[in-house]
PDB file of C-alpha atoms in Angstrom:
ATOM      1  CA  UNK B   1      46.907 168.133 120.988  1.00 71.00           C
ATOM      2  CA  UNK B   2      44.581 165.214 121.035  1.00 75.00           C
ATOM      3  CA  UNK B   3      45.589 162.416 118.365  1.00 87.00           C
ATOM      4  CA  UNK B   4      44.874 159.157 117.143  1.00 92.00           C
ATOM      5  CA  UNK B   5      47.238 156.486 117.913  1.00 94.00           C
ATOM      6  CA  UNK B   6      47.522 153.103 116.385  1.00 95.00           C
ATOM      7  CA  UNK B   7      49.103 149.866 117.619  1.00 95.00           C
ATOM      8  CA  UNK B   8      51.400 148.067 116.577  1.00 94.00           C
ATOM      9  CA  UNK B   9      53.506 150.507 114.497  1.00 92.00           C
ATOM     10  CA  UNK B  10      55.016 147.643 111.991  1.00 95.00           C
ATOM     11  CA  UNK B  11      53.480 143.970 111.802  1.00 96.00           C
ATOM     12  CA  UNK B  12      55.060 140.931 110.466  1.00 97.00           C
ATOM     13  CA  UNK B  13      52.516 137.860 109.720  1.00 97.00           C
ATOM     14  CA  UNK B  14      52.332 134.566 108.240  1.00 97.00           C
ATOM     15  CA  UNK B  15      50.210 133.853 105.072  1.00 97.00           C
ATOM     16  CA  UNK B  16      46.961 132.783 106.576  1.00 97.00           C
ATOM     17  CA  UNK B  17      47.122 134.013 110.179  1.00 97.00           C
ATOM     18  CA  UNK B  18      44.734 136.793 111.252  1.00 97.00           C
ATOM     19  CA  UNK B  19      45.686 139.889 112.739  1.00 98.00           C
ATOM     20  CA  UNK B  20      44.062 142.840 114.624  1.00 97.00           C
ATOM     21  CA  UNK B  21      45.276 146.273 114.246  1.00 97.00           C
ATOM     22  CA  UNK B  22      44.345 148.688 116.711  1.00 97.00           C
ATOM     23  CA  UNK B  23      43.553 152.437 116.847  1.00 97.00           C
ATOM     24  CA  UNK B  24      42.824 154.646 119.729  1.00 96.00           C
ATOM     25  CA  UNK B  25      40.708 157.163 118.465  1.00 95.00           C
ATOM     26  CA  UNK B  26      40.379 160.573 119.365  1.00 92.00           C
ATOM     27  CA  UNK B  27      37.798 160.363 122.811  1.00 89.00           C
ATOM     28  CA  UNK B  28      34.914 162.685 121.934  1.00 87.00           C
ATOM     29  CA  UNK B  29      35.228 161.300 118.051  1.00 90.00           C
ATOM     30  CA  UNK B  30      32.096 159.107 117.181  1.00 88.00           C
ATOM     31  CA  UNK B  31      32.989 158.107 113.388  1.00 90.00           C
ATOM     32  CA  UNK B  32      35.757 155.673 112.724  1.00 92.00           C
ATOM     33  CA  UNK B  33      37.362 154.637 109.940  1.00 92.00           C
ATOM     34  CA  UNK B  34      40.053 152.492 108.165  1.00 95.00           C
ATOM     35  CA  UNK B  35      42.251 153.559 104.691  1.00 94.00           C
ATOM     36  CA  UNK B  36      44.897 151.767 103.295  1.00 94.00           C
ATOM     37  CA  UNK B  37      48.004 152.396 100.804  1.00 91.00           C
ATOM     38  CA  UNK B  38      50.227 149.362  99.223  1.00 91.00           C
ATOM     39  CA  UNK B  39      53.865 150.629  98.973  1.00 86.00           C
ATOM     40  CA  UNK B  40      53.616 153.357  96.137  1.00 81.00           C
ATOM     41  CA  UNK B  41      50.045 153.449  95.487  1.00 83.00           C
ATOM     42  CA  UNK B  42      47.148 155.521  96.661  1.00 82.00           C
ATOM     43  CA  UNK B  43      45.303 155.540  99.742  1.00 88.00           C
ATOM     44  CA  UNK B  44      41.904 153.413  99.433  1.00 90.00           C
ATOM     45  CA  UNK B  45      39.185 153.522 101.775  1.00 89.00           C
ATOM     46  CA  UNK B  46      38.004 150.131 103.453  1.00 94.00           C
ATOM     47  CA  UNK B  47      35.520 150.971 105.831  1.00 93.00           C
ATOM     48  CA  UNK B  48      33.742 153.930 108.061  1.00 90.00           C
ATOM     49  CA  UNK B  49      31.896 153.017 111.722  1.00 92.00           C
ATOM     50  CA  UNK B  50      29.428 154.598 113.243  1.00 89.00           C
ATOM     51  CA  UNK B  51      27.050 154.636 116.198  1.00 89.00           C
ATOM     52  CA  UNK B  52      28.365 150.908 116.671  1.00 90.00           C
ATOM     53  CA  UNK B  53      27.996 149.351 112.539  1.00 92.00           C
ATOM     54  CA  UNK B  54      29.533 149.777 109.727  1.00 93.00           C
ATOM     55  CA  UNK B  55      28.399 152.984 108.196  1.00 88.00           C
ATOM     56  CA  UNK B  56      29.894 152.200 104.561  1.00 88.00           C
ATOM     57  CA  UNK B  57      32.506 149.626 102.841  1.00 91.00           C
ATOM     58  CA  UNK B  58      34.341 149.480  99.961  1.00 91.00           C
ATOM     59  CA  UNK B  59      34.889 146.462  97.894  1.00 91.00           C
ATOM     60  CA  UNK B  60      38.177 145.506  99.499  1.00 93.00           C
ATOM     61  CA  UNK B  61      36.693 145.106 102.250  1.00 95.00           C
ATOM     62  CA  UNK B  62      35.583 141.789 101.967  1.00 94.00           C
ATOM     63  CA  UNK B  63      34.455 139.073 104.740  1.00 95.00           C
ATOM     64  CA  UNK B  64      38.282 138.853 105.446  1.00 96.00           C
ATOM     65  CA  UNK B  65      38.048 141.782 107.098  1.00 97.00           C
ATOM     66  CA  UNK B  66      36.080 142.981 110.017  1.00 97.00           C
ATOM     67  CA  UNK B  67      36.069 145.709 112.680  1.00 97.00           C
ATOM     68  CA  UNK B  68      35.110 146.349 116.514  1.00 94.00           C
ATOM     69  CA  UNK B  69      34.710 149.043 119.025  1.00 92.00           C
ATOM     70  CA  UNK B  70      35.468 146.242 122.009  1.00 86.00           C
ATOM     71  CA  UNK B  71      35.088 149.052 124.844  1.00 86.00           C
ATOM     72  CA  UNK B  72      34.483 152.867 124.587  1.00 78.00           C
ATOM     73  CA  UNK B  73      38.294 153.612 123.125  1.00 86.00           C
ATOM     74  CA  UNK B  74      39.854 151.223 121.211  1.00 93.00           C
ATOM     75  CA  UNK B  75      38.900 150.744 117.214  1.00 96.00           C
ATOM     76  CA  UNK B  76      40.023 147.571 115.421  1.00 97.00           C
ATOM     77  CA  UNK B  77      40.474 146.201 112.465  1.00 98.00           C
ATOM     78  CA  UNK B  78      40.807 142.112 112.591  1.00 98.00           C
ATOM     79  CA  UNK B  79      42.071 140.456 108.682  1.00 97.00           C
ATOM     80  CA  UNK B  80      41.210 136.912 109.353  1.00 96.00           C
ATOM     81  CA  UNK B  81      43.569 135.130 107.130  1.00 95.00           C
ATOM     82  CA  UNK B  82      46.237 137.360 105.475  1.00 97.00           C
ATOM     83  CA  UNK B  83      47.169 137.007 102.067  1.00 96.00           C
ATOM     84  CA  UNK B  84      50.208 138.327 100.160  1.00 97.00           C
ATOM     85  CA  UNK B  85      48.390 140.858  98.743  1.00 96.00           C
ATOM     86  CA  UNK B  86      47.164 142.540 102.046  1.00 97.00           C
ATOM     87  CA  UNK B  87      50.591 144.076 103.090  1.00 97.00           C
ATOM     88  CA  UNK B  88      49.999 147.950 102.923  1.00 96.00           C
ATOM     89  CA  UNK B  89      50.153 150.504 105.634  1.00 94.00           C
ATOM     90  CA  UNK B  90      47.031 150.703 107.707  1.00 96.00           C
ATOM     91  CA  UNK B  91      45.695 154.175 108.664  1.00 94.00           C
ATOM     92  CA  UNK B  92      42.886 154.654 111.014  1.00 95.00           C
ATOM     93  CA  UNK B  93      41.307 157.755 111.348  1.00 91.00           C
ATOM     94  CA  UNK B  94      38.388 159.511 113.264  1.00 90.00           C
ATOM     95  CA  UNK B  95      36.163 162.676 113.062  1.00 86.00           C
ATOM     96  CA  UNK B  96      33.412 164.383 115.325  1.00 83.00           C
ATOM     97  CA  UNK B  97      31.322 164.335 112.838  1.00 72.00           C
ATOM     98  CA  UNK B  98      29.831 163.171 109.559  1.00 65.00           C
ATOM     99  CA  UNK B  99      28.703 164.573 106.613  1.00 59.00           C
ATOM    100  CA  UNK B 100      29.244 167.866 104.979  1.00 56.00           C
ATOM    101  CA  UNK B 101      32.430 169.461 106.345  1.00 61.00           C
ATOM    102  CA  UNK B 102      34.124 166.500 107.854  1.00 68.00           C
ATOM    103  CA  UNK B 103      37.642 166.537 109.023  1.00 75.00           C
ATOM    104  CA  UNK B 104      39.239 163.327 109.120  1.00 81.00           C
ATOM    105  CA  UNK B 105      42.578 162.981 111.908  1.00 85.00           C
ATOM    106  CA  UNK B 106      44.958 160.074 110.435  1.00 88.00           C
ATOM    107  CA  UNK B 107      46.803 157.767 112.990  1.00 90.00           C
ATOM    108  CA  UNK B 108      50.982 157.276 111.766  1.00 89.00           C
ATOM    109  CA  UNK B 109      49.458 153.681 110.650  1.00 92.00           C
ATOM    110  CA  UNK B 110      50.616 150.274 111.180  1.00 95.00           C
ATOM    111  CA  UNK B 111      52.797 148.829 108.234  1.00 95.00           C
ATOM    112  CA  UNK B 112      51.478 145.389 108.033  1.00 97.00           C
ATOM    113  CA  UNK B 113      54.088 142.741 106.053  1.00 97.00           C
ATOM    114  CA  UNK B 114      52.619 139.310 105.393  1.00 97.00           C
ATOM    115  CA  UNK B 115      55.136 137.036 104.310  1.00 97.00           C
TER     116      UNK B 115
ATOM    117  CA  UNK V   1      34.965 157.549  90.051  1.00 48.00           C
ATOM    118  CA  UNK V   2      35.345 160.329  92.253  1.00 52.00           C
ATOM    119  CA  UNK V   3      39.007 160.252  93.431  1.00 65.00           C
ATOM    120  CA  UNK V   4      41.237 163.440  93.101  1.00 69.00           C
ATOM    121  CA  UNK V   5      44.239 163.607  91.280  1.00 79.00           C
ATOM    122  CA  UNK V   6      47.420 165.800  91.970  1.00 81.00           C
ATOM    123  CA  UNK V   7      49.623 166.742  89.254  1.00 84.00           C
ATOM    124  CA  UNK V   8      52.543 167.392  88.894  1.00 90.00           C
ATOM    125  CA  UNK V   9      53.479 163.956  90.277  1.00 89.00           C
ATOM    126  CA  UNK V  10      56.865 165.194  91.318  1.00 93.00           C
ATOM    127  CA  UNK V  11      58.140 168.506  92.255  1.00 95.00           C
ATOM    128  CA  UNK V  12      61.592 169.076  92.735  1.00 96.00           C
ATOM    129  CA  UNK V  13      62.444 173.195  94.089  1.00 96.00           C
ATOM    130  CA  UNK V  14      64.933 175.048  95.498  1.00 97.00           C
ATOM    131  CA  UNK V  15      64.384 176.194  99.268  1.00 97.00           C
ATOM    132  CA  UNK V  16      62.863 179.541  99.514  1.00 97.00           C
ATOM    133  CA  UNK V  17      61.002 179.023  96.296  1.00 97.00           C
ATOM    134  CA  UNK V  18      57.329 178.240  96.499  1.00 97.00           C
ATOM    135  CA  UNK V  19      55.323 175.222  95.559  1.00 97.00           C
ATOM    136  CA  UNK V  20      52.149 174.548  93.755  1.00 96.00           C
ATOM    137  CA  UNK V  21      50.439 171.612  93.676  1.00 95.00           C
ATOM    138  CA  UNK V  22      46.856 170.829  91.864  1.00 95.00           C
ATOM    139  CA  UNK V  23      43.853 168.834  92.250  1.00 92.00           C
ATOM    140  CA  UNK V  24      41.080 168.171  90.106  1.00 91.00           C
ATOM    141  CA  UNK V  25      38.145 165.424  90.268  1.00 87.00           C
ATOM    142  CA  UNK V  26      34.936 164.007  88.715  1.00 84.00           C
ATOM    143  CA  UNK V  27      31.943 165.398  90.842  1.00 80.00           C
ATOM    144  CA  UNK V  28      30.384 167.925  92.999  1.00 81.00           C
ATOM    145  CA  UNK V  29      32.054 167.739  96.080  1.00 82.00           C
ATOM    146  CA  UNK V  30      30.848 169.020  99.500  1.00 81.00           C
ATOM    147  CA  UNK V  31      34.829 169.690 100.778  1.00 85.00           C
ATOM    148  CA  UNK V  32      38.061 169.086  99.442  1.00 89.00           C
ATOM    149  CA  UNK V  33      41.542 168.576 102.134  1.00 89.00           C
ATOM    150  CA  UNK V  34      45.051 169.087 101.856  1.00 92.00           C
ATOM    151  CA  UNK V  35      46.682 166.096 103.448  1.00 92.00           C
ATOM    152  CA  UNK V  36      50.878 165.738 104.187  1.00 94.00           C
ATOM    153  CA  UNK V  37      52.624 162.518 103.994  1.00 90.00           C
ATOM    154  CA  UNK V  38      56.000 162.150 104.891  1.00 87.00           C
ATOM    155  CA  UNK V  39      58.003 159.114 103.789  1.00 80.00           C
ATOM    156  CA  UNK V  40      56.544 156.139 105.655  1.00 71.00           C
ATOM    157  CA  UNK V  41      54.444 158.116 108.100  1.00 76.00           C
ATOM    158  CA  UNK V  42      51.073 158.542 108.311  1.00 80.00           C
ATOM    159  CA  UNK V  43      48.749 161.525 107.266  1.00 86.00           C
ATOM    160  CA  UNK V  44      48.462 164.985 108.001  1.00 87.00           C
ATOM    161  CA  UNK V  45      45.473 166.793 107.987  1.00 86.00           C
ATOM    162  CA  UNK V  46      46.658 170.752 106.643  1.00 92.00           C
ATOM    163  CA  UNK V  47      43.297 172.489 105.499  1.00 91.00           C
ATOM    164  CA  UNK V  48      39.609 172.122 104.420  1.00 88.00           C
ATOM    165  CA  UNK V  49      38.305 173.953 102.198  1.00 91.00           C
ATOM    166  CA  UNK V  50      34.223 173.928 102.001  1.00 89.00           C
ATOM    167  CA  UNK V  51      32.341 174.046  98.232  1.00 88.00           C
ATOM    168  CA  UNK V  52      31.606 177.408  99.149  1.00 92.00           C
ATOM    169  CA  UNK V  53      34.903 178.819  99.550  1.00 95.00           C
ATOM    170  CA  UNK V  54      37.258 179.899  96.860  1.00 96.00           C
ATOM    171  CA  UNK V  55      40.702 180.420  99.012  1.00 97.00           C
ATOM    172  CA  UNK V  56      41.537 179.805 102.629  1.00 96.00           C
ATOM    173  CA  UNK V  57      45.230 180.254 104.205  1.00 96.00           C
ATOM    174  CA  UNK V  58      47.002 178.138 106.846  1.00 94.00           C
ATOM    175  CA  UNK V  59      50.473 179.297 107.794  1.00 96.00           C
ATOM    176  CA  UNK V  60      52.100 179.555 104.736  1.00 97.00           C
ATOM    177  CA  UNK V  61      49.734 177.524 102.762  1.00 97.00           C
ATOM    178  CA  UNK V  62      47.463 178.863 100.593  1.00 98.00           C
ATOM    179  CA  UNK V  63      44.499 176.960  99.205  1.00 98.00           C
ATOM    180  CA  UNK V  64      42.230 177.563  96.143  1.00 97.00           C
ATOM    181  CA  UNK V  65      38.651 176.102  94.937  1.00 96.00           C
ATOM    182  CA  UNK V  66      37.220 176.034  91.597  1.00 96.00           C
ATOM    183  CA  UNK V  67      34.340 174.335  91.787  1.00 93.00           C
ATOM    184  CA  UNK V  68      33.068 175.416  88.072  1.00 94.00           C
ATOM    185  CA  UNK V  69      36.718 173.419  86.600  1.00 94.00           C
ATOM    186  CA  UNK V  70      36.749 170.822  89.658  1.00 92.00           C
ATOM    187  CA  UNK V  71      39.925 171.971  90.779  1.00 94.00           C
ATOM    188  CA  UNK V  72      42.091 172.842  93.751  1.00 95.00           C
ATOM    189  CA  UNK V  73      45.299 174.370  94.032  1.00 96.00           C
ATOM    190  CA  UNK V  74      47.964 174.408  97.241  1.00 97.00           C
ATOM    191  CA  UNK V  75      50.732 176.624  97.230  1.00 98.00           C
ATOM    192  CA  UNK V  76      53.409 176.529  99.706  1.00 97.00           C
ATOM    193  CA  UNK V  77      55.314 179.564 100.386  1.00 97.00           C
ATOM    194  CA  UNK V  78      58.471 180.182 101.118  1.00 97.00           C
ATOM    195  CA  UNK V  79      59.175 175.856 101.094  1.00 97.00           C
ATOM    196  CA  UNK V  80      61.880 174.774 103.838  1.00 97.00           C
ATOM    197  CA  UNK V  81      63.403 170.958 103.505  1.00 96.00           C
ATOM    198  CA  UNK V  82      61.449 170.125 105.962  1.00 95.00           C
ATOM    199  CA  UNK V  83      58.484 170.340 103.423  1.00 97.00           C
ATOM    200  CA  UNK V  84      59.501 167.266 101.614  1.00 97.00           C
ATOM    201  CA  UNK V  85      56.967 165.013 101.739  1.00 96.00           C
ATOM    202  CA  UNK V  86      54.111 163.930  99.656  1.00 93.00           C
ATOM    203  CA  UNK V  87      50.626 165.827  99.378  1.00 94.00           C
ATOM    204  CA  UNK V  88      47.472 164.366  98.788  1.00 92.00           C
ATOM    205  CA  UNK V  89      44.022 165.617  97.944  1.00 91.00           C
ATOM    206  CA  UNK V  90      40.901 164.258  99.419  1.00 88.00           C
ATOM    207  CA  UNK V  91      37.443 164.448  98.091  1.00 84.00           C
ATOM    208  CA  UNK V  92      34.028 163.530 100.097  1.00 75.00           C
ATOM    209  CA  UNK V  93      31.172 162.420  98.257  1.00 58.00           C
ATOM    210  CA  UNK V  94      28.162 160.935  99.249  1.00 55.00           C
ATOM    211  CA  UNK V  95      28.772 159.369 103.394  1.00 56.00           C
ATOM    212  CA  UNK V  96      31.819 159.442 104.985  1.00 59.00           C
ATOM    213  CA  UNK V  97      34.286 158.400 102.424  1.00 70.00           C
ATOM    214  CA  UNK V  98      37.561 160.386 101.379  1.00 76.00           C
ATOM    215  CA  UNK V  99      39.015 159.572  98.386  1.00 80.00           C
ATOM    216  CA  UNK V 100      42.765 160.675  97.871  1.00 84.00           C
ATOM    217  CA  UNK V 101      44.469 161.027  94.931  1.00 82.00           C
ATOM    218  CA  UNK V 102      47.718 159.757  93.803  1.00 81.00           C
ATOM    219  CA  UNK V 103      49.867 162.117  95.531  1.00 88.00           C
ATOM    220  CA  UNK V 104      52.302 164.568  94.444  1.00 93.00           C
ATOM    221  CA  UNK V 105      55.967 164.085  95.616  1.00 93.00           C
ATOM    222  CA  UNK V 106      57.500 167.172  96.641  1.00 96.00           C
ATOM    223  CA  UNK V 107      61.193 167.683  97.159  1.00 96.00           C
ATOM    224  CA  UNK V 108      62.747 170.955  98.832  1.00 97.00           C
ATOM    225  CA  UNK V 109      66.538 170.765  98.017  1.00 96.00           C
ATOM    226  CA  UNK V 110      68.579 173.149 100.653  1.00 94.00           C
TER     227      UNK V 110
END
C-alpha cells in the first residue's frame, strides 16, 4: 500500500540552526502539506502546497519556515533558525486531490528536539 | 474557529466492550475524518464521512454525522488492546486545511 514516508524519524538541533525535514509523498499525490503537534497538544496546520506554491498558511508559519518540492518526489520543510519553542512532531501529509472530499495520508512524522 | 473537539478526553474499557467517541465543531463542514494516533506515531487515516452522509462503517468502526447538531460520533466495536491509541477528528473548511481536535485517549485494558 502506497505511503508517505518522512525523513529523519527523530531530530536533535541546536537553538538557531536550521533544519530540513523531508517527506516522500505519495507519487500520483499533487497537494502537500505540513501539521504539527507539541508533546500533548493538538495537531496545527502550518502549510498546504500545490501546483508548485503555497496554497494556504497558518500563522505559525512564519518566514522561519519555508517549503520545497526540489525534484518530482521529495517535499520539505526547511525552519531556518530553530527556537525552543519549535520542538513538536512534524507530520507531512498528501492527497490526490483538493477540495470537497479530501483524504489526507499522514507520514509517522519526524520528532524534532531543539535544545 | 473551526477545530473539532472529541470528548470524552479519556476512555478507559474493558476488551470486548465497545467504544464511543464524539465530535462536534463550529461550522458547516464539507467532510469530517476519523484519524488514529498511537503513542508517538504518526496518523492514521480510518474513515470519511461526506456532509451528505449520516453513517458509514469501516471494519468494526462505525461512524455517524449530524450535521443539524455539528456532531460526529465513532464507535468501535468489539475494542481489542491493540485499539489503544488516541483518536482525532478532522474538519475541512474553506481550502485544504484539516483542523483536528484535541484528541480522545482511549485505553483497552485486556
Amino acid at each position: 500500500e502506497p505511503e508517505v514516508t518522512q525523513t529523519p524519524s527523530h531530530q536533535v538541533t541546536q537553538m538557531g540552526q536550521e533544519v530540513i525535514l523531508r517527506c516522500v509523498p505519495i507519487s500520483n499525490h499533487l497537494y502537500f502539506y505540513w501539521y504539527r503537534q507539541i508533546l500533548g497538544q493538538k495537531v496545527e496546520f502550518l502549510v498546504s502546497f500545490y501546483n508548485n506554491e503555497i496554497s494556504e498558511k497558518s500563522e505559525i508559519f512564519d518566514d522561519q519556515f519555508s517549503v520545497e518540492r526540489p525534484d518530482g518526489s521529495n517535499f520539505t520543510l526547511k525552519i531556518r533558525s530553530t527556537k525552543l519553542e519549535d520542538s513538536a512532531m512534524y507530520f507531512c501529509a498528501s492527497s490526490d486531490v483538493g477540495g470537497l472530499y479530501t483524504e489526507a495520508f499522514f507520514g509517522q512524522g519526524t520528532r524534532l528536539t531543539v535544545v | 474557529s473551526q477545530q473539532g473537539e472529541e470528548d470524552p478526553q479519556a476512555l478507559s474499557i474493558q476488551e470486548g466492550e465497545n467504544a464511543t467517541m464524539n465530535c462536534s465543531y463550529k461550522t458547516s463542514i464539507n467532510n469530517l475524518q476519523w484519524y488514529r494516533q498511537n503513542s508517538g506515531r504518526g496518523l492514521v487515516h480510518l474513515i470519511l464521512i461526506r456532509s451528505n452522509e449520516r453513517e458509514k462503517h469501516s471494519g468494526r468502526l462505525r461512524v455517524t454525522l449530524d450535521t443539524s447538531k455539528k456532531s460526529s460520533s465513532l464507535l468501535i466495536t468489539a475494542s481489542r488492546a491493540a485499539d489503544t491509541a488516541s483518536y482525532f477528528c478532522a474538519t475541512d473548511w474553506v481550502g485544504n486545511q484539516f483542523y483536528f481536535g484535541t484528541g480522545t485517549s482511549l485505553t483497552v485494558i485486556p
